Coordinates of C-alpha atoms in Angstrom, one line a residue:
M1 CA -38.9 50.2 14.6
E2 CA -36.0 50.6 12.9
R3 CA -34.1 47.4 11.5
T4 CA -30.3 47.5 12.5
M5 CA -28.4 45.9 10.3
G6 CA -27.2 42.3 11.5
E7 CA -23.9 40.1 11.0
D8 CA -24.8 38.0 8.5
D9 CA -26.2 41.1 6.9
C10 CA -23.1 43.4 7.1
T11 CA -21.2 40.5 6.1
T12 CA -23.6 40.2 2.8
E13 CA -22.8 43.3 2.2
L14 CA -18.9 43.3 2.6
Y15 CA -19.3 41.2 -0.5
I16 CA -21.7 43.6 -2.5
A17 CA -19.0 46.5 -2.2
A18 CA -16.8 43.6 -3.4
T19 CA -18.3 42.4 -6.3
K20 CA -19.3 45.8 -7.1
G21 CA -16.1 47.0 -6.5
C22 CA -17.8 50.1 -4.3
T23 CA -14.9 51.6 -1.9
T24 CA -17.3 53.5 -0.4
M25 CA -19.3 51.1 0.7
L26 CA -16.7 48.8 2.1
N27 CA -14.7 51.4 4.0
K28 CA -18.5 52.5 5.4
L29 CA -18.5 48.7 6.4
I30 CA -15.1 49.1 8.4
R31 CA -15.9 51.7 9.5
E32 CA -18.9 50.5 11.8
D33 CA -17.3 47.3 12.4
P34 CA -13.4 47.4 12.3
Y35 CA -12.7 43.8 12.7
I36 CA -15.2 42.8 10.1
L37 CA -12.3 41.6 7.5
N38 CA -11.5 39.4 10.7
K39 CA -14.6 37.3 10.7
I40 CA -14.7 36.5 7.2
S41 CA -13.0 33.0 7.8
L42 CA -16.4 32.1 9.8
T43 CA -18.5 32.7 7.1
T44 CA -19.9 30.5 4.7
F45 CA -18.2 31.6 1.7
S46 CA -15.2 30.1 0.0
E47 CA -14.3 33.0 -1.4
T48 CA -13.2 36.1 0.3
P49 CA -14.1 39.7 -0.8
L50 CA -10.2 39.9 -2.4
H51 CA -11.0 36.8 -4.6
I52 CA -13.6 39.0 -5.6
S53 CA -11.9 42.4 -5.7
A54 CA -9.3 40.8 -7.9
L55 CA -10.7 38.5 -9.7
L56 CA -13.5 41.4 -11.7
G57 CA -10.5 43.8 -11.7
H58 CA -11.5 46.2 -8.7
L59 CA -8.2 47.8 -8.7
D60 CA -9.4 50.6 -5.4
V61 CA -11.3 47.5 -3.2
T62 CA -7.9 45.7 -3.3
K63 CA -5.8 48.3 -1.9
T64 CA -9.1 49.0 0.5
L65 CA -8.4 44.9 1.4
L66 CA -4.7 44.9 1.8
A67 CA -4.6 48.1 3.3
Q68 CA -6.7 46.9 6.4
Y69 CA -6.3 42.9 6.3
P70 CA -3.3 42.2 4.8
K71 CA -3.4 37.7 5.5
L72 CA -6.7 38.0 3.0
T73 CA -3.8 37.8 0.0
I74 CA -2.8 34.2 0.7
E75 CA -7.0 33.3 1.7
L76 CA -8.3 29.9 0.0
D77 CA -10.9 29.7 -2.2
S78 CA -12.4 26.1 -2.2
K79 CA -10.4 25.4 -5.6
K80 CA -7.3 26.4 -3.5
R81 CA -6.7 29.0 -5.0
C82 CA -5.4 32.4 -3.3
P83 CA -6.3 35.8 -5.0
L84 CA -3.0 36.0 -7.0
H85 CA -4.2 33.6 -9.1
L86 CA -7.5 34.7 -10.0
A87 CA -5.9 38.5 -11.2
S88 CA -3.0 36.0 -12.5
A89 CA -5.8 34.4 -14.9
E90 CA -7.7 37.4 -16.0
G91 CA -4.9 39.7 -16.5
H92 CA -4.9 42.5 -13.8
I93 CA -1.6 43.8 -13.6
E94 CA -2.3 46.9 -11.6
I95 CA -3.8 44.0 -9.1
V96 CA -1.2 40.8 -9.5
Q97 CA 1.8 43.6 -8.1
E98 CA -0.6 45.2 -5.5
L99 CA -0.6 41.4 -4.2
L100 CA 3.1 41.1 -4.5
H101 CA 4.4 43.5 -2.9
A102 CA 1.5 42.6 -0.3
C103 CA 3.0 38.7 -0.4
K104 CA 5.7 38.0 -2.3
D105 CA 5.7 34.5 -1.3
A106 CA 1.8 34.0 -2.7
C107 CA 3.7 33.1 -5.7
L108 CA 4.2 30.2 -5.3
V109 CA 0.6 28.6 -3.9
R110 CA -0.4 25.7 -5.4
D111 CA -4.1 25.4 -6.6
Q112 CA -5.5 21.9 -5.9
D113 CA -4.5 21.0 -9.1
G114 CA -0.5 21.9 -8.4
K115 CA -0.8 24.9 -10.5
L116 CA 0.7 27.7 -9.9
P117 CA -0.6 31.9 -10.7
L118 CA 2.1 31.9 -13.5
H119 CA 0.8 28.7 -15.4
Y120 CA -3.1 30.1 -14.3
A121 CA -1.2 33.8 -16.7
A122 CA 0.8 31.6 -19.5
M123 CA -2.5 29.1 -19.7
R124 CA -4.8 32.7 -20.9
G125 CA -1.6 34.2 -22.7
R126 CA -1.1 37.2 -20.3
V127 CA 2.2 38.1 -21.3
E128 CA 2.7 40.9 -18.7
V129 CA 1.6 39.2 -15.6
V130 CA 3.9 35.5 -16.9
R131 CA 6.6 38.5 -17.1
A132 CA 6.1 40.5 -13.7
L133 CA 5.1 37.5 -12.0
I134 CA 8.8 36.0 -13.1
S135 CA 10.5 38.8 -12.0
A136 CA 8.7 38.7 -8.3
C137 CA 9.6 34.8 -8.2
P138 CA 11.8 33.4 -10.2
D139 CA 12.1 30.0 -9.1
S140 CA 8.4 29.8 -10.5
T141 CA 9.5 28.8 -13.4
R142 CA 11.0 25.9 -12.0
V143 CA 8.1 24.3 -10.7
V144 CA 6.6 21.0 -12.7
L145 CA 3.1 20.6 -13.3
Y146 CA 2.5 16.6 -12.3
G147 CA 1.7 16.0 -16.0
G148 CA 4.9 17.1 -16.0
E149 CA 5.0 20.3 -17.4
T150 CA 6.5 23.3 -17.0
V151 CA 5.4 27.3 -17.3
L152 CA 7.3 27.4 -20.7
H153 CA 5.4 23.7 -21.9
L154 CA 2.3 25.3 -20.7
C155 CA 3.7 28.9 -23.2
V156 CA 3.4 27.0 -26.3
K157 CA 1.2 24.8 -25.9
V158 CA -1.3 27.3 -25.5
Q159 CA -0.1 29.4 -28.3
P160 CA 1.3 27.3 -31.2
I161 CA 0.1 28.8 -33.9
R162 CA 0.3 32.3 -33.7
G163 CA 3.4 33.0 -34.2
S164 CA 3.6 34.5 -30.2
A165 CA 5.2 32.2 -28.4
S166 CA 8.3 33.7 -30.0
C167 CA 7.2 36.4 -26.9
W168 CA 7.4 33.9 -24.0
W169 CA 11.5 33.4 -25.2
N170 CA 11.8 37.7 -24.2
L171 CA 10.8 37.0 -20.8

């Protein structure tokens, strides 16, 4: 007797596709269940497949997910981070651009510590991502963290000795 895939199996497959960066598997799952991405909020996973593809740098999967269900852009994980936080931290500039195109407001989403995606990029020295985020949302540079620090404070704190702090002034 042939076993049919249950809803839980399909959801697991969705997360596997996002992890592996497999658009073929992702498209197959969406064809089989056009509402599979809508059902993500009913799962026990704290991250969405978009969080995973953004973190791992899977551009094609990210584009597919955004085309099918752009609302994933503002979904939060257990630490209140949106996918833009993760892509920014990892320096995945093309994914950052796709996420910004889908929802510029994600620039101003604060995580549980009050950090914006811009703060993550600055703390990891992702200059190109910092530029893209500031260009999309200039007001984000004025956001003050709970400790009173701005993004400029973080930039200088992260790379004070290498002399690379000067590159931040050219933003």
